[in-house]
Amino acid sequence: MDYLGELFDISSWKSTIVKHPVKGGLALFGFLAISKGVCDCVRVVYKHFLRPARILQERYGNCWAVITDVSDVVGAAYAVVLGKKFNLLILHEMNSTVDQEIVMKIRQLGSKVATMAVNYGEGYGSESLKEIQGFLADKQVGLIIINQLNLVRNPALSKKSSASEKNLFFQESIIFPLLLLRYLTPMMLRRDKRGAIIAFSHQHISRTSSGLYEIMAKAFTEAFLRSLGAEYKGRLDAVHFEVGSVLGLKRVIPMPFFALAPNAAVKAQLATVGYEKKGSGHWKHCLEKYVSSKCFYL
């Protein structure tokens, strides 16, 4: 019997549904579910292994990239990877300095690099924003990287923390990065140029957290990026990269499985700029986030 021909025979399907509506309906539902699963698998394989990567210099030209922080391994990786293609303006806190080893490495790659301190405590960093605008007034900006966009409450902040400490953290982690985007985006897209905004955050989910702050911060940030993308449609690539983890994840898959060199993670993220509006970049991070969502209540 020709089972394949029977499978795609429309008249056979119709007669089955008419004679046995319950069985026919379940069979149709199963067929559609399997088809969707196959399509999703094909899409994931193409997205992570077959899709051509964006060539940033061709898309945005020879220009400057602004990075908000390089004090962690991800920020340092962004600086090194982008330093091969763009000049860099690195922003840092007033009470900290930029690792000179990173600065020297970027200069050895043949790119220019400048550093600027940001005072978050004075009007949400408004004075620093004016200084940044002045520095970039005669320069073409192509990318803005917001590293360590905090979507979770700082563990160092507790009920005993003063109101000024909580306010400063909120200004540093949410308000200033979004103000920076609002100030620099028109400058970046002047003269009909194309630009990109890359916001990177690390969301840690735990059973002890209510998650309300995280949900609100994430929703606000993504809505802000969507509004910018809609305002400069066709000229602005705005993407939010998020890497999540959950406490119970070790029970399912050992955490070393998700270990990834920062440079590899950054290259995977940059390869998706212009394709996606949110994601995790590397396939291991996407798998981590998927498993996290499935194993949260284990």
Coordinates of N, CA and C in Angstrom, one line a residue, residues 73 76-78 80-81 84 260-268:
V73 N 34.6 40.6 31.8 CA 35.1 39.9 30.7 C 34.4 40.1 29.4
A76 N 35.3 43.6 28.0 CA 36.7 43.5 27.5 C 36.7 42.8 26.1
A77 N 35.9 41.8 26.0 CA 35.8 41.0 24.8 C 35.2 41.9 23.7
Y78 N 34.2 42.6 24.0 CA 33.6 43.6 23.0 C 34.6 44.6 22.6
V80 N 37.9 44.3 22.5 CA 39.0 43.7 21.7 C 38.4 43.3 20.3
V81 N 37.2 42.7 20.3 CA 36.7 42.3 19.0 C 36.4 43.5 18.1
K84 N 39.3 45.7 16.4 CA 39.9 45.2 15.1 C 39.3 46.0 13.9
L260 N 31.7 29.3 27.9 CA 32.0 29.8 26.6 C 33.0 30.9 26.7
A261 N 34.0 30.9 25.8 CA 35.0 32.0 25.8 C 34.3 33.3 25.5
P262 N 34.6 34.4 26.2 CA 33.9 35.7 26.0 C 34.0 36.1 24.5
N263 N 35.2 36.0 23.9 CA 35.4 36.4 22.5 C 34.5 35.7 21.6
A264 N 34.3 34.3 21.8 CA 33.4 33.5 21.0 C 31.9 34.0 21.2
A265 N 31.5 34.3 22.4 CA 30.2 34.8 22.7 C 29.9 36.1 22.0
V266 N 30.9 37.0 22.1 CA 30.7 38.3 21.4 C 30.7 38.2 19.9
K267 N 31.5 37.4 19.3 CA 31.5 37.3 17.9 C 30.2 36.7 17.4
A268 N 29.6 35.7 18.2 CA 28.3 35.1 17.8 C 27.2 36.2 17.9

